[in-house]
Every structure is written in C-alpha cells, then in structure tokens.
CSV table of C-alpha atoms in Angstrom, one decimal:
chain,number,residue,atom,x,y,z
T,23,UNK,CA,-28.4,-44.0,-282.6
T,24,UNK,CA,-31.2,-46.5,-281.8
T,25,UNK,CA,-30.3,-49.1,-279.2
T,26,UNK,CA,-31.3,-52.5,-280.7
T,27,UNK,CA,-30.0,-54.7,-277.8
T,28,UNK,CA,-32.3,-57.3,-276.6
T,29,UNK,CA,-33.3,-57.6,-272.9
T,30,UNK,CA,-31.0,-60.5,-272.5
T,31,UNK,CA,-28.2,-58.6,-274.0
T,32,UNK,CA,-28.8,-55.6,-271.7
T,33,UNK,CA,-28.8,-57.9,-268.7
T,34,UNK,CA,-25.5,-59.4,-269.8
T,35,UNK,CA,-23.9,-56.0,-270.3
T,36,UNK,CA,-25.0,-54.9,-266.8
T,37,UNK,CA,-23.5,-57.9,-265.2
T,38,UNK,CA,-20.3,-57.8,-267.3
T,39,UNK,CA,-17.2,-57.2,-265.2
T,40,UNK,CA,-14.6,-55.0,-266.8
T,41,UNK,CA,-11.2,-56.7,-267.0
T,42,UNK,CA,-8.6,-55.4,-264.7
T,43,UNK,CA,-5.7,-54.1,-266.8
T,44,UNK,CA,-2.3,-53.8,-265.0
T,45,UNK,CA,1.0,-52.5,-266.2
T,46,UNK,CA,3.9,-54.5,-264.9
T,47,UNK,CA,7.5,-53.2,-265.1
T,48,UNK,CA,10.2,-55.7,-264.2
T,49,UNK,CA,13.2,-54.0,-262.5
T,50,UNK,CA,15.6,-56.4,-261.0
T,51,UNK,CA,18.5,-54.8,-259.1
T,52,UNK,CA,21.2,-57.2,-260.4
T,53,UNK,CA,21.7,-55.9,-263.9
T,54,UNK,CA,24.9,-57.3,-265.3
T,55,UNK,CA,25.4,-54.7,-268.1
T,56,UNK,CA,24.8,-51.5,-266.2
T,57,UNK,CA,24.5,-51.7,-262.4
T,58,UNK,CA,21.1,-50.4,-261.2
T,59,UNK,CA,20.4,-49.5,-264.8
T,60,UNK,CA,16.7,-49.1,-264.2
T,61,UNK,CA,17.1,-46.1,-261.9
T,62,UNK,CA,20.2,-44.6,-263.6
T,63,UNK,CA,19.5,-41.0,-264.6
T,64,UNK,CA,18.6,-40.5,-268.2
T,65,UNK,CA,18.0,-36.9,-269.4
T,66,UNK,CA,17.6,-35.9,-265.7
T,67,UNK,CA,15.0,-38.6,-264.9
T,68,UNK,CA,15.5,-42.1,-263.6
T,69,UNK,CA,15.2,-44.5,-266.5
T,70,UNK,CA,12.2,-46.3,-264.9
T,71,UNK,CA,10.5,-42.9,-264.4
T,72,UNK,CA,9.9,-42.4,-268.1
T,73,UNK,CA,7.8,-45.5,-268.5
T,74,UNK,CA,6.0,-45.2,-265.1
T,75,UNK,CA,4.9,-41.7,-266.1
T,76,UNK,CA,3.6,-42.9,-269.5
T,77,UNK,CA,1.8,-45.8,-267.9
T,78,UNK,CA,0.2,-43.7,-265.1
T,79,UNK,CA,-1.1,-41.2,-267.7
T,80,UNK,CA,-2.6,-43.9,-269.8
T,81,UNK,CA,-6.4,-43.7,-270.1
T,82,UNK,CA,-7.0,-47.5,-270.1
T,83,UNK,CA,-4.8,-49.0,-267.3
T,84,UNK,CA,-6.3,-49.8,-263.9
T,85,UNK,CA,-3.0,-50.1,-262.0
T,86,UNK,CA,0.7,-49.7,-262.5
T,87,UNK,CA,3.2,-52.0,-260.8
T,88,UNK,CA,7.0,-52.3,-260.5
T,89,UNK,CA,8.3,-55.8,-259.6
T,90,UNK,CA,11.7,-55.5,-258.0
T,91,UNK,CA,14.1,-57.1,-255.5
T,92,UNK,CA,15.9,-53.9,-254.6
T,93,UNK,CA,15.2,-51.2,-252.0
T,94,UNK,CA,16.5,-48.3,-254.0
T,95,UNK,CA,14.4,-49.2,-257.1
T,96,UNK,CA,11.4,-49.6,-254.8
T,97,UNK,CA,11.9,-46.1,-253.4
T,98,UNK,CA,12.2,-44.5,-256.9
T,99,UNK,CA,9.2,-46.4,-258.3
T,100,UNK,CA,7.0,-45.3,-255.4
T,101,UNK,CA,8.2,-41.7,-255.8
T,102,UNK,CA,7.1,-41.8,-259.4
T,103,UNK,CA,3.7,-43.1,-258.4
T,104,UNK,CA,3.9,-46.8,-259.1
T,105,UNK,CA,2.8,-49.6,-256.8
T,106,UNK,CA,5.6,-52.0,-255.9
T,107,UNK,CA,5.6,-55.8,-255.5
T,108,UNK,CA,8.6,-57.4,-254.1
T,109,UNK,CA,9.7,-60.4,-256.1
T,110,UNK,CA,10.8,-63.6,-254.4
T,111,UNK,CA,14.5,-64.8,-254.5
T,112,UNK,CA,13.3,-67.7,-256.7
T,113,UNK,CA,12.6,-65.3,-259.6
T,114,UNK,CA,15.4,-62.8,-258.8
T,115,UNK,CA,18.3,-65.0,-260.1
T,116,UNK,CA,20.3,-64.2,-263.2
T,117,UNK,CA,18.7,-67.3,-264.8
T,118,UNK,CA,15.1,-66.2,-263.9
T,119,UNK,CA,12.9,-65.5,-266.9
T,120,UNK,CA,10.5,-62.7,-267.4
T,121,UNK,CA,7.7,-65.2,-267.7
T,122,UNK,CA,8.5,-66.7,-264.3
T,123,UNK,CA,8.4,-63.2,-262.7
T,124,UNK,CA,5.1,-62.3,-264.4
T,125,UNK,CA,3.5,-65.6,-263.4
T,126,UNK,CA,4.5,-64.9,-259.8
T,127,UNK,CA,2.9,-61.5,-260.1
T,128,UNK,CA,-0.3,-63.1,-261.3
T,129,UNK,CA,-0.4,-65.5,-258.3
T,130,UNK,CA,-0.1,-62.5,-256.0
T,131,UNK,CA,-2.6,-60.4,-257.8
T,132,UNK,CA,-5.6,-62.6,-258.7
T,133,UNK,CA,-7.7,-59.5,-259.7
T,134,UNK,CA,-5.6,-58.9,-262.8
T,135,UNK,CA,-7.0,-60.0,-266.1
T,136,UNK,CA,-4.7,-58.4,-268.6
T,137,UNK,CA,-0.9,-57.9,-268.0
T,138,UNK,CA,0.8,-55.1,-269.9
T,139,UNK,CA,4.4,-56.0,-269.5
T,140,UNK,CA,6.3,-52.7,-270.2
T,141,UNK,CA,10.1,-52.7,-270.4
T,142,UNK,CA,11.9,-50.2,-268.2
T,143,UNK,CA,14.5,-49.7,-270.9
T,144,UNK,CA,12.1,-48.1,-273.4
T,145,UNK,CA,12.0,-44.4,-272.3
T,146,UNK,CA,10.3,-43.1,-275.5
T,147,UNK,CA,7.1,-44.9,-274.7
T,148,UNK,CA,4.0,-42.6,-274.8
T,149,UNK,CA,0.5,-43.2,-273.2
T,150,UNK,CA,-1.1,-43.4,-276.6
T,151,UNK,CA,1.1,-46.4,-277.5
T,152,UNK,CA,-0.3,-48.2,-274.5
T,153,UNK,CA,-3.9,-47.1,-275.1
T,154,UNK,CA,-4.0,-48.2,-278.7
T,155,UNK,CA,-2.2,-51.5,-278.2
T,156,UNK,CA,-4.4,-52.4,-275.2
T,157,UNK,CA,-7.6,-51.7,-277.1
T,158,UNK,CA,-6.5,-54.3,-279.6
T,159,UNK,CA,-7.1,-56.8,-276.7
T,160,UNK,CA,-10.1,-55.2,-275.1
T,161,UNK,CA,-12.0,-54.1,-278.2
T,162,UNK,CA,-10.6,-56.2,-281.1
T,163,UNK,CA,-10.4,-59.6,-279.3
T,164,UNK,CA,-6.7,-60.3,-279.5
T,165,UNK,CA,-5.1,-62.3,-276.8
T,166,UNK,CA,-1.4,-61.2,-277.2
T,167,UNK,CA,-0.1,-58.0,-278.6
T,168,UNK,CA,3.6,-56.9,-278.7
T,169,UNK,CA,5.4,-53.9,-280.1
T,170,UNK,CA,7.5,-53.8,-283.2
T,171,UNK,CA,9.5,-51.4,-285.3
T,172,UNK,CA,10.0,-51.4,-289.1
T,173,UNK,CA,13.7,-51.9,-290.0
T,174,UNK,CA,15.3,-51.6,-293.4
T,175,UNK,CA,18.4,-53.8,-293.0
T,176,UNK,CA,19.7,-56.4,-295.4
T,177,UNK,CA,20.5,-59.6,-293.6
T,178,UNK,CA,23.1,-62.3,-294.5
T,179,UNK,CA,23.7,-65.8,-293.2
T,180,UNK,CA,26.4,-66.4,-290.7
T,181,UNK,CA,29.2,-68.8,-291.8
T,182,UNK,CA,32.4,-70.2,-290.6
T,183,UNK,CA,35.1,-68.8,-292.9
T,184,UNK,CA,37.4,-71.6,-292.1
T,185,UNK,CA,35.0,-73.9,-293.9
T,186,UNK,CA,35.3,-71.9,-297.0
T,187,UNK,CA,31.6,-71.3,-297.4
T,188,UNK,CA,30.0,-68.2,-298.9
T,189,UNK,CA,27.5,-66.1,-296.9
T,190,UNK,CA,24.1,-66.0,-298.5
T,191,UNK,CA,21.6,-63.1,-298.6
T,192,UNK,CA,18.5,-63.8,-296.4
T,193,UNK,CA,16.1,-61.2,-297.4
T,194,UNK,CA,17.1,-59.7,-300.7
T,195,UNK,CA,18.6,-60.4,-304.1
T,196,UNK,CA,22.0,-58.6,-304.5
T,197,UNK,CA,21.4,-58.4,-308.3
T,198,UNK,CA,18.2,-56.5,-307.6
T,199,UNK,CA,19.0,-54.7,-304.4
T,200,UNK,CA,15.9,-52.5,-303.7
T,201,UNK,CA,16.1,-48.8,-302.9
T,202,UNK,CA,14.9,-48.0,-299.4
T,203,UNK,CA,11.9,-46.1,-300.6
T,204,UNK,CA,10.9,-49.1,-302.7
T,205,UNK,CA,11.1,-51.7,-299.9
T,206,UNK,CA,8.6,-51.8,-297.0
T,207,UNK,CA,11.3,-53.3,-294.7
T,208,UNK,CA,10.8,-55.9,-292.0
T,209,UNK,CA,9.0,-55.9,-288.7
T,210,UNK,CA,11.2,-56.6,-285.7
T,211,UNK,CA,10.4,-56.7,-282.0
T,212,UNK,CA,11.6,-53.4,-280.4
T,213,UNK,CA,11.2,-54.7,-276.8
T,214,UNK,CA,9.0,-51.9,-275.6
T,215,UNK,CA,6.0,-53.9,-274.4
T,216,UNK,CA,4.2,-57.2,-274.4
T,217,UNK,CA,0.5,-57.3,-273.5
T,218,UNK,CA,-1.3,-60.6,-272.6
T,219,UNK,CA,-4.5,-62.0,-271.3
T,220,UNK,CA,-4.1,-63.8,-268.0
T,221,UNK,CA,-4.8,-67.3,-269.3
T,222,UNK,CA,-2.0,-66.9,-272.0
T,223,UNK,CA,0.5,-66.4,-269.3
T,224,UNK,CA,-0.8,-69.0,-267.0
T,225,UNK,CA,-0.3,-71.7,-269.6
T,226,UNK,CA,3.3,-70.5,-270.1
T,227,UNK,CA,2.7,-69.0,-273.6
T,228,UNK,CA,2.2,-72.5,-275.0
T,229,UNK,CA,-1.0,-71.4,-276.7
T,230,UNK,CA,-1.1,-67.7,-277.5
T,231,UNK,CA,-4.5,-67.5,-279.1
T,232,UNK,CA,-5.0,-64.5,-281.4
T,233,UNK,CA,-1.7,-62.7,-281.8
T,234,UNK,CA,-1.0,-59.2,-283.2
T,235,UNK,CA,1.8,-56.7,-283.4
T,236,UNK,CA,1.6,-52.9,-282.7
T,237,UNK,CA,4.0,-50.9,-284.9
T,238,UNK,CA,5.9,-48.0,-283.3
T,239,UNK,CA,7.9,-45.4,-285.1
T,240,UNK,CA,11.7,-45.7,-285.1
T,241,UNK,CA,12.1,-42.6,-283.1
T,242,UNK,CA,10.1,-44.1,-280.2
T,243,UNK,CA,11.9,-47.4,-280.4
T,244,UNK,CA,14.8,-46.8,-278.0
T,245,UNK,CA,16.1,-49.8,-276.1
T,246,UNK,CA,19.0,-49.3,-273.7
T,247,UNK,CA,21.2,-52.3,-273.3
T,248,UNK,CA,24.8,-51.0,-273.0
T,249,UNK,CA,26.4,-47.8,-271.7
T,250,UNK,CA,27.3,-46.6,-275.2
T,251,UNK,CA,23.6,-46.2,-275.9
T,252,UNK,CA,23.1,-43.7,-273.1
T,253,UNK,CA,24.2,-40.4,-274.7
T,254,UNK,CA,22.3,-41.3,-277.9
T,255,UNK,CA,19.2,-42.2,-275.9
T,256,UNK,CA,19.4,-38.9,-273.9
T,257,UNK,CA,19.2,-36.9,-277.2
T,258,UNK,CA,16.4,-39.1,-278.5
T,259,UNK,CA,14.4,-38.8,-275.2
T,260,UNK,CA,14.7,-35.1,-275.1
T,261,UNK,CA,13.1,-34.8,-278.5
T,262,UNK,CA,10.7,-37.7,-278.6
T,263,UNK,CA,10.1,-38.7,-274.9
T,264,UNK,CA,6.9,-38.2,-273.0
T,265,UNK,CA,7.0,-35.3,-270.6
T,266,UNK,CA,3.6,-35.5,-269.0
T,267,UNK,CA,0.0,-34.4,-269.8
T,268,UNK,CA,-0.4,-31.2,-267.7
T,269,UNK,CA,0.7,-27.8,-269.0
T,270,UNK,CA,4.1,-27.3,-267.3
T,271,UNK,CA,3.7,-23.5,-266.7
T,272,UNK,CA,5.2,-23.3,-263.2
T,273,UNK,CA,4.5,-19.9,-261.7
T,274,UNK,CA,7.1,-20.1,-259.0
T,275,UNK,CA,10.6,-21.5,-258.6
T,276,UNK,CA,12.0,-21.9,-255.2
T,277,UNK,CA,15.8,-22.3,-255.0
T,278,UNK,CA,18.0,-23.1,-252.1
T,279,UNK,CA,20.9,-20.6,-252.0
T,280,UNK,CA,23.8,-22.5,-250.6
T,281,UNK,CA,24.6,-25.7,-252.6
T,282,UNK,CA,22.4,-24.6,-255.6
T,283,UNK,CA,23.0,-21.0,-256.5
T,284,UNK,CA,26.4,-21.2,-254.9
T,285,UNK,CA,28.8,-24.1,-254.7
T,286,UNK,CA,28.4,-24.4,-250.9
T,287,UNK,CA,31.9,-23.1,-250.3
T,288,UNK,CA,32.8,-20.0,-248.2
T,289,UNK,CA,36.0,-18.1,-249.2
T,290,UNK,CA,37.9,-15.6,-247.2
T,291,UNK,CA,40.0,-12.8,-248.8
T,292,UNK,CA,43.4,-11.7,-247.5
T,293,UNK,CA,41.6,-8.7,-245.9
T,294,UNK,CA,39.2,-11.1,-244.0
T,295,UNK,CA,36.2,-10.5,-246.3
T,296,UNK,CA,33.9,-13.4,-246.8
T,297,UNK,CA,33.1,-14.4,-250.4
T,298,UNK,CA,31.0,-16.9,-252.3
T,299,UNK,CA,31.1,-18.1,-255.8
T,300,UNK,CA,28.2,-17.9,-258.3
T,301,UNK,CA,27.9,-18.5,-262.0
T,302,UNK,CA,26.7,-15.8,-264.4
T,303,UNK,CA,24.8,-18.5,-266.4
T,304,UNK,CA,22.8,-19.3,-263.2
T,305,UNK,CA,21.9,-15.7,-262.7
T,306,UNK,CA,20.9,-15.3,-266.3
T,307,UNK,CA,18.7,-18.4,-265.9
T,308,UNK,CA,16.7,-16.6,-263.1
T,309,UNK,CA,16.1,-13.7,-265.5
T,310,UNK,CA,15.2,-16.2,-268.2
T,311,UNK,CA,12.4,-17.7,-266.0
T,312,UNK,CA,11.2,-14.3,-264.9
T,313,UNK,CA,10.8,-13.3,-268.6
T,314,UNK,CA,8.5,-16.4,-268.9
T,315,UNK,CA,6.3,-15.2,-266.0
T,316,UNK,CA,7.9,-17.5,-263.4
T,317,UNK,CA,8.7,-15.8,-260.0
T,318,UNK,CA,11.9,-16.9,-258.4
T,319,UNK,CA,12.5,-16.9,-254.7
T,320,UNK,CA,15.8,-17.8,-253.0
T,321,UNK,CA,15.6,-19.7,-249.7
T,322,UNK,CA,18.4,-19.8,-247.2
T,323,UNK,CA,18.2,-22.3,-244.3
T,324,UNK,CA,18.9,-21.5,-240.7
T,325,UNK,CA,22.3,-23.2,-240.8
T,326,UNK,CA,23.3,-21.6,-244.1
T,327,UNK,CA,26.9,-20.4,-243.7
T,328,UNK,CA,26.3,-17.4,-246.1
T,329,UNK,CA,25.9,-14.2,-244.0
T,330,UNK,CA,22.7,-12.2,-244.4
T,331,UNK,CA,24.3,-9.2,-246.0
T,332,UNK,CA,26.0,-11.4,-248.6
T,333,UNK,CA,22.8,-13.4,-249.2
T,334,UNK,CA,20.9,-10.2,-249.7
T,335,UNK,CA,23.5,-8.9,-252.1
T,336,UNK,CA,23.3,-12.1,-254.2
T,337,UNK,CA,19.5,-11.9,-254.3
T,338,UNK,CA,19.7,-8.3,-255.4
T,339,UNK,CA,22.1,-9.2,-258.1
T,340,UNK,CA,19.8,-12.1,-259.2
T,341,UNK,CA,16.8,-9.7,-259.2
T,342,UNK,CA,14.7,-11.9,-257.0
T,343,UNK,CA,13.2,-12.2,-253.4
T,344,UNK,CA,15.1,-13.8,-250.6
T,345,UNK,CA,13.8,-15.8,-247.6
T,346,UNK,CA,16.8,-15.9,-245.2
T,347,UNK,CA,17.5,-18.3,-242.3
T,348,UNK,CA,14.3,-20.4,-242.7
T,349,UNK,CA,13.9,-23.0,-239.9
T,350,UNK,CA,11.2,-25.1,-241.6
T,351,UNK,CA,11.3,-24.9,-245.4
T,352,UNK,CA,8.1,-26.8,-246.0
T,353,UNK,CA,6.2,-24.5,-243.6
T,354,UNK,CA,7.7,-21.5,-245.3
T,355,UNK,CA,6.7,-22.7,-248.8
T,356,UNK,CA,3.2,-23.5,-247.5
T,357,UNK,CA,2.9,-19.9,-246.3
T,358,UNK,CA,4.2,-18.5,-249.7
T,359,UNK,CA,1.7,-20.6,-251.6
T,360,UNK,CA,-1.2,-19.5,-249.5
T,361,UNK,CA,-0.3,-15.9,-250.0
T,362,UNK,CA,-0.1,-16.4,-253.8
T,363,UNK,CA,-3.1,-18.7,-254.1
T,364,UNK,CA,-1.0,-21.5,-255.5
T,365,UNK,CA,-0.8,-25.2,-255.1
T,366,UNK,CA,2.3,-27.4,-254.8
T,367,UNK,CA,1.8,-28.6,-258.3
T,368,UNK,CA,2.3,-25.0,-259.5
T,369,UNK,CA,5.8,-24.9,-258.0
T,370,UNK,CA,9.2,-25.9,-259.1
T,371,UNK,CA,11.7,-26.5,-256.4
T,372,UNK,CA,15.5,-26.7,-256.6
T,373,UNK,CA,17.3,-28.0,-253.6
T,374,UNK,CA,20.5,-29.7,-252.5
T,375,UNK,CA,20.2,-30.9,-248.9
T,376,UNK,CA,18.3,-33.4,-246.8
T,377,UNK,CA,16.3,-30.3,-245.4
T,378,UNK,CA,14.9,-29.9,-248.9
T,379,UNK,CA,13.6,-33.5,-249.2
T,380,UNK,CA,10.0,-32.7,-248.1
T,381,UNK,CA,9.7,-29.8,-250.5
T,382,UNK,CA,11.4,-31.8,-253.4
T,383,UNK,CA,8.8,-34.6,-252.9
T,384,UNK,CA,5.8,-32.3,-252.8
T,385,UNK,CA,6.6,-29.9,-255.6
T,386,UNK,CA,5.1,-30.2,-259.1
T,387,UNK,CA,8.7,-30.4,-260.4
T,388,UNK,CA,11.8,-30.7,-258.4
T,389,UNK,CA,15.5,-30.8,-259.2
T,390,UNK,CA,18.9,-31.3,-257.6
T,391,UNK,CA,22.5,-30.6,-258.6
T,392,UNK,CA,24.7,-33.6,-259.5
T,393,UNK,CA,26.4,-33.8,-256.1
T,394,UNK,CA,23.2,-33.8,-254.0
T,395,UNK,CA,22.9,-36.4,-251.3
T,396,UNK,CA,21.1,-39.7,-252.1
T,397,UNK,CA,18.0,-38.7,-250.1
T,398,UNK,CA,17.5,-35.6,-252.2
T,399,UNK,CA,18.2,-37.3,-255.5
T,400,UNK,CA,15.6,-40.0,-254.7
T,401,UNK,CA,13.0,-37.3,-253.8
T,402,UNK,CA,13.7,-35.1,-256.9
T,403,UNK,CA,12.2,-35.5,-260.4
T,404,UNK,CA,15.2,-34.2,-262.2
T,405,UNK,CA,18.9,-34.6,-261.5
T,406,UNK,CA,21.3,-32.2,-263.2
T,407,UNK,CA,24.5,-33.1,-264.9
T,408,UNK,CA,26.0,-29.9,-263.6
T,409,UNK,CA,27.4,-29.0,-260.2
T,410,UNK,CA,26.0,-26.3,-257.9
T,411,UNK,CA,27.4,-22.9,-258.7
T,412,UNK,CA,28.6,-24.3,-262.0
T,413,UNK,CA,25.5,-24.1,-264.2
T,414,UNK,CA,23.1,-26.5,-262.3
T,415,UNK,CA,20.4,-23.8,-261.9
T,416,UNK,CA,20.6,-22.9,-265.5
T,417,UNK,CA,20.3,-26.5,-266.5
T,418,UNK,CA,17.2,-26.9,-264.3
T,419,UNK,CA,15.7,-23.7,-265.7
T,420,UNK,CA,16.2,-24.9,-269.2
T,421,UNK,CA,14.5,-28.2,-268.3
T,422,UNK,CA,11.5,-26.2,-267.0
T,423,UNK,CA,11.2,-24.3,-270.3
T,424,UNK,CA,11.6,-27.6,-272.3
T,425,UNK,CA,8.7,-29.1,-270.4
T,426,UNK,CA,6.6,-26.1,-271.1
T,427,UNK,CA,7.4,-26.4,-274.8
T,428,UNK,CA,6.9,-30.1,-274.9
T,429,UNK,CA,3.4,-30.1,-273.4
T,430,UNK,CA,2.1,-27.0,-275.2
T,431,UNK,CA,3.3,-27.6,-278.7
T,432,UNK,CA,3.1,-30.6,-281.0
T,433,UNK,CA,6.4,-32.5,-281.2
T,434,UNK,CA,8.1,-31.6,-284.5
T,435,UNK,CA,8.1,-35.1,-285.9
T,436,UNK,CA,6.8,-34.3,-289.3
T,437,UNK,CA,10.2,-33.0,-290.3
T,438,UNK,CA,11.8,-36.4,-290.0
T,439,UNK,CA,12.7,-38.1,-293.3
T,440,UNK,CA,11.2,-41.5,-292.5
T,441,UNK,CA,12.8,-43.0,-295.6
T,442,UNK,CA,16.2,-42.3,-294.2
T,443,UNK,CA,15.6,-42.4,-290.4
C-alpha cells in the first residue's frame, strides 16, 4: 500500500512516544470475606496467579504490577512474575477505595500513561480480553473501558412489605414476559477489569471522556466474593481458565520420594522389617505420564529415612529411575538436564520439603502435596488437594496432562448452549 503521509506527519510519527500501558492488580492482605483470599489456592494455583499469568502473556502490556500491603502476597506475586509496589498505610485501610490506591500508584510510577486495573478475583481472564479492550483505548480513542457480561435476569423493585406496597417490574412486562432467546438481556459490570487513561484517574473520574464497555462471555465472568463460590469457580477455571501460551509437553518429571510418592512415614513390622506406604493410583500416574513420552525420575535426598534397598524396590515397582541420597538436588537436576539436552522449562518437579524449594522455583511446572511446608508452597506453581502417598502424585500428573490438552487444543466452548448458560 502506498504511504501517503506528508513529511510533517512522518516527523510527528517518529517523535511520537508510545504510551506506557501498565496492568495493576490490587491485593490487600486484609480481606474481610476470605482471609488472604488473593493467594488462596484455586484449582491448584494461587488466585492472583491466574490473572498475573494472563497479564504477563498479553501482547500489549508494558508492565504488570501488584499493589499490596502484605509480605506473603508480595512473595507469591513475584514468584508468578509480577512487579510489586508496596502500598502505604493510608490506602490500606478497610475504608480505602480502589481509586485512592490507583492514584497512589500513579504518583509513584510517573511513566505510566494507561492503567489496566485487573481484579485478582477474576481467574477466567485471558490475554486476548486484555489485548482487545486495551486496543479500544490505544487504537479507537476511548479514555475509559470496562468489562461487562450479558445477563438475562428479570428485576423487580424492592419494597417494604409492612407498607403494603406492591413490587413493580423494572425491566419487563409480566403480561408479555419474553422468552430468553427473544430478549438480548442487559449488560452488567462483571468486575474483571477497568482500563483508564492516566488523566481520567488523576481527576478522580469526575470527567471520564469517551467511555466504552468490553463484553465478556458468561463462562469467563467468574468473580469470587464468598467461600461458597470457590468449588464452583474451580470447576469453571479448569474448563475456561487460561493455562499459558507455551505447549505444556514436559519431557521429564522429577519427583521426591519421601513425602511425595510416600507419606513420609516409616513403619516397622513385628519381625523388624521396615515398610513404607504408597498408593497404587500414584504408581499408575507414573505409567500414565510415561505413556505420554514423559520420563519420570525419583529423587531421594541424603537425609531420606527410606533405606536404599526399599527405595530401589519402589522405583522398580514404579518402573522408573532412582537417584538415591542426593546431597544437592538442584546440582543433580542440572546434571540430568545437561545429559538429556533439556532446559528447566522442559521439566516438571514434584517436591515436598524445603530442600526442594530451589528446584520448585526453577522448573517449568512445579507442584507440592497439600501438607507441604509454607516455603515449598510459595515456590510451587501448583498445590494439590491430596496428601502425599494418598493420590497427590496422581493429581499432579493429571494436572500436567490437563495443561497439555489446554494449550494444544481449542477449548470446547462451542458446545455451550449460550441461550441457557
């Protein structure tokens, strides 16, 4: 196509500064509904991890920030790749508004031109939602864009029954109640995100300029406010959540033996024979991964109470290789990767102890059983519901296979009956 720009236009374009577009996720530690809700595990992942991952994989954002007043939230946010800004006590009170916190962020980050305020409680957000909404500001000239969902709910006025008044319909005629398929419904904020130009926020939203909404599908409009939403949200996230952009074909799973494959206990029979407990579902999970071209190696630390003969018998039964009495697990894994010409991102690691923290942090995917110590939980990308030796390894293996399916196949959304969702 012929370029018809004038010399003055070309000069303007060359001097034009691209606006800095920053995602900002507010995550105060003092949630009244669910304590530390923002880092509570949802479908194996800290709640805030779902939106941080979507924001980091967005094509259009320049930076991703978490604003918090809590050390544990800061550690989790950094683990998932976000930058952290510590909010002041003045905007950390129960009465503090989101606007006050965002304005403080702008004072501390003068380079930011567009703020993409993303709610930590919206775990079904995808990068394309962010990209498309942000382009409405950068390419279409809007100043303020927020997310909505279409609802088909008939509303009635609230009345005091003691006054003897009748409630009245607000958005329909009872004599001509429309069928769902004949009614377009109403647009409601779903609380997923609010994008603003800097000047809109600096004037306190008193003048919002050009305003537009971005419509999200109902299945992506998950907002967690109370505990009862959690199991429902987990099922929704497992089907409609965003699991990353890289093909999740992990070629190697490294699993600590004691505290992962076993329950960490040693048992002694009446004859003095030492015993450990394993779960047949965990052993079948190893074979399940091997069938998907994923090598499995068991790692036993130097202080592992399981004797060598017993550890070797377990590895033989599981049908995988054993590295016994390893002094430095990270160095051992580095050696294994070099031999196999692999990178850390090709590895899934399942650990349960503070000795596993370094490997959990470096692996492309990492998991821990439900009773793992806090340091290991913070370092891991997935926390199991199950206990060690009680199906935790199988749960993690199933999660690995789910990731592979999610990123290599289109989400089966076309089977949803949207008229009856």
